[in-house]
JSON list of C-alpha atoms in Angstrom, two decimals:
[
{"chain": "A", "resi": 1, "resn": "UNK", "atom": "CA", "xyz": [-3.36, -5.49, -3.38]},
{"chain": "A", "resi": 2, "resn": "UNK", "atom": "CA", "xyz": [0.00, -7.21, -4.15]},
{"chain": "A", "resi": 3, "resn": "UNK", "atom": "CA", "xyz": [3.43, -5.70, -3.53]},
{"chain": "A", "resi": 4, "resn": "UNK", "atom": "CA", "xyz": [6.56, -7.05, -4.90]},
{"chain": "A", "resi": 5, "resn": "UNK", "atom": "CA", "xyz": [9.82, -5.18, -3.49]},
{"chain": "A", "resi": 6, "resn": "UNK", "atom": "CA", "xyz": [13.08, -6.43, -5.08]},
{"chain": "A", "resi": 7, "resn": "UNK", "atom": "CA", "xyz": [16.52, -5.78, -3.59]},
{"chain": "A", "resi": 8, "resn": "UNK", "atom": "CA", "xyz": [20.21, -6.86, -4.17]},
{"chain": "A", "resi": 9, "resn": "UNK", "atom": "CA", "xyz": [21.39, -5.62, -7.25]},
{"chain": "A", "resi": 10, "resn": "UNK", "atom": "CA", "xyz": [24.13, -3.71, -8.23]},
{"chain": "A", "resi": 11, "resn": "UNK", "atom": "CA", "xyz": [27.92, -3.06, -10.26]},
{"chain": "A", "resi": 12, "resn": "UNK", "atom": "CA", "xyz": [29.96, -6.12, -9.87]},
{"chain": "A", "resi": 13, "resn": "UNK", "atom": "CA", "xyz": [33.28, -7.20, -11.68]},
{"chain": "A", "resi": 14, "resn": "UNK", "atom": "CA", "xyz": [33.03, -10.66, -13.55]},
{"chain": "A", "resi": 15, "resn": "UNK", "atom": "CA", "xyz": [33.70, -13.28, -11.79]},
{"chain": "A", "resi": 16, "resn": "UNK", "atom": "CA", "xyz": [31.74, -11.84, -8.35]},
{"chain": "A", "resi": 17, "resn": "UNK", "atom": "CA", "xyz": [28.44, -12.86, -7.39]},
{"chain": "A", "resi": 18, "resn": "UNK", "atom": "CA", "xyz": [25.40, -11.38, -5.99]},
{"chain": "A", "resi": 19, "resn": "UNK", "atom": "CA", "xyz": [22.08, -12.57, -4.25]},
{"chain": "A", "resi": 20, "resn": "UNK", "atom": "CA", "xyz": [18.73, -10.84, -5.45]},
{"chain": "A", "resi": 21, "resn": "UNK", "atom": "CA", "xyz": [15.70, -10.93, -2.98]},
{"chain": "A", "resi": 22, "resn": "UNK", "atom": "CA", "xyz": [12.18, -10.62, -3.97]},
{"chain": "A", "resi": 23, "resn": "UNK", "atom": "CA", "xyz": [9.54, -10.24, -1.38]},
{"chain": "A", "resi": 24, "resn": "UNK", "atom": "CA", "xyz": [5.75, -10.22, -1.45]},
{"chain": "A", "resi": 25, "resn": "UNK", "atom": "CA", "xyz": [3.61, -8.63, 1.03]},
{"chain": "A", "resi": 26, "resn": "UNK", "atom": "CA", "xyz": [-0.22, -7.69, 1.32]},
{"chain": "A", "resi": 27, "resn": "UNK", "atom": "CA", "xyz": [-3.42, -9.53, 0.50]},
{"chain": "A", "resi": 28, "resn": "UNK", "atom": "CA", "xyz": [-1.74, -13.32, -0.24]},
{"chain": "A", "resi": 29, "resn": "UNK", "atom": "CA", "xyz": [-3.09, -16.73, 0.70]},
{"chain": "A", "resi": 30, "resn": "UNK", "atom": "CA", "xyz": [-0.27, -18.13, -1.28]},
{"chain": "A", "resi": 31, "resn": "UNK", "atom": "CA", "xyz": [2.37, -18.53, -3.52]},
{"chain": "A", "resi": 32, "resn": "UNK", "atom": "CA", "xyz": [2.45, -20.33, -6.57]},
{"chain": "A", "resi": 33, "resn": "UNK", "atom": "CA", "xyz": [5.53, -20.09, -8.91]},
{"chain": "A", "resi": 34, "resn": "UNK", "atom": "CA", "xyz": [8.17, -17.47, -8.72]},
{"chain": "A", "resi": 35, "resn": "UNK", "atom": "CA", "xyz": [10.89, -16.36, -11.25]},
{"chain": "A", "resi": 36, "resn": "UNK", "atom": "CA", "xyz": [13.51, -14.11, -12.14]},
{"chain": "A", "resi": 37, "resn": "UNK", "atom": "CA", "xyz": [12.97, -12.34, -15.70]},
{"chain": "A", "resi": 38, "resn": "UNK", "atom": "CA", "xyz": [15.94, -9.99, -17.17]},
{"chain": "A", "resi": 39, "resn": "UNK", "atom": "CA", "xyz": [15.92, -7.66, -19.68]},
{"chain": "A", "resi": 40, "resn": "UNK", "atom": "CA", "xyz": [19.42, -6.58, -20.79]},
{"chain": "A", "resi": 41, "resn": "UNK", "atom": "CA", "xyz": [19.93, -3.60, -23.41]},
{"chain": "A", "resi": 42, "resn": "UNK", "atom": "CA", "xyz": [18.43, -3.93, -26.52]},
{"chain": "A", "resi": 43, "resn": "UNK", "atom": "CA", "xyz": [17.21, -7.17, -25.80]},
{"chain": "A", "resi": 44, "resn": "UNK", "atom": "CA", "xyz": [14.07, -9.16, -25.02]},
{"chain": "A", "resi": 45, "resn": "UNK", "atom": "CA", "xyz": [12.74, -9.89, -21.56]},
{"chain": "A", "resi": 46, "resn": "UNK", "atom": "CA", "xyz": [14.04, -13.40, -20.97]},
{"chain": "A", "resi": 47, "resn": "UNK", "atom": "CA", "xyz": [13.40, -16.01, -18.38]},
{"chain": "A", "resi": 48, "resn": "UNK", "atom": "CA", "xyz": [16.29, -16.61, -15.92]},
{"chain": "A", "resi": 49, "resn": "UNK", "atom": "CA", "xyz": [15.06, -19.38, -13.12]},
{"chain": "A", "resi": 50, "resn": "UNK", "atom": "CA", "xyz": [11.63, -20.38, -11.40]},
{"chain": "A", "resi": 51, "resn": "UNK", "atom": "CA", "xyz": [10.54, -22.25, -8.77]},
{"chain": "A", "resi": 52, "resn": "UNK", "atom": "CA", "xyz": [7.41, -24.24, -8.18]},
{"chain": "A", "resi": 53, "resn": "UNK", "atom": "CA", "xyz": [5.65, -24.54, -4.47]},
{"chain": "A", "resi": 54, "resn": "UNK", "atom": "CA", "xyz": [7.53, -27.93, -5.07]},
{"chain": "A", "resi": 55, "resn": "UNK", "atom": "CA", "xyz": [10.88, -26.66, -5.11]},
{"chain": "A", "resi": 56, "resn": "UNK", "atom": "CA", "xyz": [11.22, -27.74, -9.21]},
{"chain": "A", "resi": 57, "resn": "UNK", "atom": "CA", "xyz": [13.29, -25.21, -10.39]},
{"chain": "A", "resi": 58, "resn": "UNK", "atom": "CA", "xyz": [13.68, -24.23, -13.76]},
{"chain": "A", "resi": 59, "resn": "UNK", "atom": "CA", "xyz": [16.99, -22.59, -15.28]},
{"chain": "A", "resi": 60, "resn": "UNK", "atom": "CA", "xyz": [18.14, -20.76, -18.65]},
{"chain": "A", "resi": 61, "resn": "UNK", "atom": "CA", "xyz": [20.51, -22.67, -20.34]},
{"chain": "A", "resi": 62, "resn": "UNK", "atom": "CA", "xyz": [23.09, -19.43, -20.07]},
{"chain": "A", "resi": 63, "resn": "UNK", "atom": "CA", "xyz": [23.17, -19.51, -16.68]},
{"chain": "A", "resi": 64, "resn": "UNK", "atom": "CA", "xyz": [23.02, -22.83, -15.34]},
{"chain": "A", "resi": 65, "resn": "UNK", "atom": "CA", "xyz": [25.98, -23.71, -12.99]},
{"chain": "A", "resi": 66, "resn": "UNK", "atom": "CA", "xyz": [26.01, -20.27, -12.03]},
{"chain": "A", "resi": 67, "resn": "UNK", "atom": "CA", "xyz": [22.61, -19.26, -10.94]},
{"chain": "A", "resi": 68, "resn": "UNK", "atom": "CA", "xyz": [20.08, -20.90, -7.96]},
{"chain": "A", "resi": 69, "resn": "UNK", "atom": "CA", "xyz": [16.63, -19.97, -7.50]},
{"chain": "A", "resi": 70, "resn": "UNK", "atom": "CA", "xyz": [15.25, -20.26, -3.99]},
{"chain": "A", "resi": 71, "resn": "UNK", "atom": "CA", "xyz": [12.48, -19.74, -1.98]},
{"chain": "A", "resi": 72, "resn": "UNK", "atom": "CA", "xyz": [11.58, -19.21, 1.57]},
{"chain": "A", "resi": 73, "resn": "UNK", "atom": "CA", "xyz": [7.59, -19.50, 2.04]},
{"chain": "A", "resi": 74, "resn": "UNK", "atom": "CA", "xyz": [7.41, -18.34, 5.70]},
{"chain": "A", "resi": 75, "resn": "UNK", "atom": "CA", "xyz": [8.97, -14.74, 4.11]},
{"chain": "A", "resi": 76, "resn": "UNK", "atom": "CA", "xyz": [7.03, -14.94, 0.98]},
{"chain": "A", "resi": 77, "resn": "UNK", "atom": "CA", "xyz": [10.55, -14.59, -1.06]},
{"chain": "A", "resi": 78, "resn": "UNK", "atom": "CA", "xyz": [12.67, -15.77, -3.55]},
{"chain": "A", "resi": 79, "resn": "UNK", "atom": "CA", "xyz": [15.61, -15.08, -4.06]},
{"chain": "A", "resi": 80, "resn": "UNK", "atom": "CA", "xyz": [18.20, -15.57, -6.43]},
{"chain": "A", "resi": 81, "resn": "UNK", "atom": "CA", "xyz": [21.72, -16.58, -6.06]},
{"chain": "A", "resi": 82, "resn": "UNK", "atom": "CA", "xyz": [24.16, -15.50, -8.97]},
{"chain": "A", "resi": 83, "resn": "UNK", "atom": "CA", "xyz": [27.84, -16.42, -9.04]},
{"chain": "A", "resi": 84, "resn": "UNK", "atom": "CA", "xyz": [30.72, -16.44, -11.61]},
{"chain": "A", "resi": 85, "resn": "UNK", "atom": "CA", "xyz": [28.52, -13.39, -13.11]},
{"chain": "A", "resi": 86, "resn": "UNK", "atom": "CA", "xyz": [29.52, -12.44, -16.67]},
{"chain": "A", "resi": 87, "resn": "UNK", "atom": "CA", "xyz": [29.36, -9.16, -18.51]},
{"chain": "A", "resi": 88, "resn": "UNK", "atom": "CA", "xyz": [26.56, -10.36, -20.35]},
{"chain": "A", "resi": 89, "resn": "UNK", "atom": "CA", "xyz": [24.27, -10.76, -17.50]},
{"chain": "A", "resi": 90, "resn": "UNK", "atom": "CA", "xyz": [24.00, -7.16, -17.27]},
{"chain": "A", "resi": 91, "resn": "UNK", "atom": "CA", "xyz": [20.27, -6.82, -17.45]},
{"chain": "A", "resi": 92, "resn": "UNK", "atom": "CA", "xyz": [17.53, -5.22, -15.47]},
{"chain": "A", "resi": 93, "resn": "UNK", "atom": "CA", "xyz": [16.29, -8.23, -13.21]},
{"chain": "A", "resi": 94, "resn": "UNK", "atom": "CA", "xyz": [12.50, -8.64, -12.66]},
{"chain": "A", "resi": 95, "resn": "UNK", "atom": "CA", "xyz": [10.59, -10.84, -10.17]},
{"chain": "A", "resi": 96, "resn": "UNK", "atom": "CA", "xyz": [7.65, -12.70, -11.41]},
{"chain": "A", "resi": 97, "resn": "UNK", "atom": "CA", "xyz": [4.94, -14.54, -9.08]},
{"chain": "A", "resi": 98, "resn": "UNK", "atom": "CA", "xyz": [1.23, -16.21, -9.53]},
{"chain": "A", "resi": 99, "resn": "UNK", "atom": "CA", "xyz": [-0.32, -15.86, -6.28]},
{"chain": "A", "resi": 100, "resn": "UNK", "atom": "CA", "xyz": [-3.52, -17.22, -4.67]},
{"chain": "A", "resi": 101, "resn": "UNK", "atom": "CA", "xyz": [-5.07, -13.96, -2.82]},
{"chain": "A", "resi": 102, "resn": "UNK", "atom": "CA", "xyz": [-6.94, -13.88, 0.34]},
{"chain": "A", "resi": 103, "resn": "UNK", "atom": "CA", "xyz": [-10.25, -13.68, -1.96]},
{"chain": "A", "resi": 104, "resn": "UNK", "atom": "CA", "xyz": [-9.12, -17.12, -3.42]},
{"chain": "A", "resi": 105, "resn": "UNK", "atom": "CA", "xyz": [-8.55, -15.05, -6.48]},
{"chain": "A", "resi": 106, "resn": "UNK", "atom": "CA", "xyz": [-5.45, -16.53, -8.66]},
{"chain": "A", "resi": 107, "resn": "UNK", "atom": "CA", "xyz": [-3.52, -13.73, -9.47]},
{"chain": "A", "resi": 108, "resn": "UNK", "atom": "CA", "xyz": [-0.95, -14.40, -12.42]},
{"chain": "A", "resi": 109, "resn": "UNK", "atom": "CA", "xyz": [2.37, -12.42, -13.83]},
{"chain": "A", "resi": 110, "resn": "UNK", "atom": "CA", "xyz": [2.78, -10.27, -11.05]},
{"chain": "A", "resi": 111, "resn": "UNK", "atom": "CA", "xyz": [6.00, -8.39, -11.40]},
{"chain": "A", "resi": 112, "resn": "UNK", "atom": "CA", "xyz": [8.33, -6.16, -9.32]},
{"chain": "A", "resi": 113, "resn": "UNK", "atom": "CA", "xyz": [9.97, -3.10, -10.29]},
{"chain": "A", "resi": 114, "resn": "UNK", "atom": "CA", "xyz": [12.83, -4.08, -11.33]},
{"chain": "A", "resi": 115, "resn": "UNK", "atom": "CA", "xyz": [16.40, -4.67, -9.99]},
{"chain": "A", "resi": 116, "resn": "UNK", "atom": "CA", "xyz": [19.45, -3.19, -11.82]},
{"chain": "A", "resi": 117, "resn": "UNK", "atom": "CA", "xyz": [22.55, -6.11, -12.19]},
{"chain": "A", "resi": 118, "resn": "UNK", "atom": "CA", "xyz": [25.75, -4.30, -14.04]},
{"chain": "A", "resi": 119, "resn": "UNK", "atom": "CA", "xyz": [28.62, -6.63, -14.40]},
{"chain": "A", "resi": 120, "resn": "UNK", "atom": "CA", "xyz": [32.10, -5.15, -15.20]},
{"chain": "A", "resi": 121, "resn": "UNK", "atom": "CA", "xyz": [34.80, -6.86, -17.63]}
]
């Protein structure tokens, strides 16, 4: 079994900035690419940023300049750095990974719960 456990979300006024963590635990040989996903109201789940075991990241064109995706392999986490945040990146963020389990199974579209981002005008 895979876990996912997101934290770092919250109500911030535009213009502030907050960092997301994602962290895997359990039955993981490794990591292959992780992602943020948001869903804002009414809206379709979107990509926001991923990150390959080679460090390429990939960005949304809305929030590049603003956003950077990291990763720290030792912790099995990514994490998510979000500054000059806008109104309209109030969304639900969502971790994505593809793992490699300990049964050299590849496991893909794994997702967390869910983190909550509200950004005040």
């Amino acid at each position: 079994q895979v876990r996912l456990v997101e934290s770092g979300g919250g109500l911030v006024q535009a213009g502030g900035s907050l960092r997301l963590s994602c962290t895997a635990s359990g039955r993981i040989f490794s990591i292959n690419v992780m992602g943020w996903y948001r869903q804002g109201p009414g809206k379709q789940r979107e990509l926001v940023a991923s990150i390959t075991t080679g460090y390429n990241t990939k960005y949304a064109d809305s929030v590049k300049g603003r956003f950077t995706i990291s990763r720290d392999n030792a912790k099995n986490t990514v994490y998510l750095q979000m500054n000059s945040l806008k109104p309209e990146d109030t969304a639900v963020y969502y971790c994505n990974v593809d793992i490699v389990n300990t049964d050299w199974r590849t496991l893909r579209d794994l997702w967390g719960q869910g983190t909550q981002v509200t950004v005040s005008s």
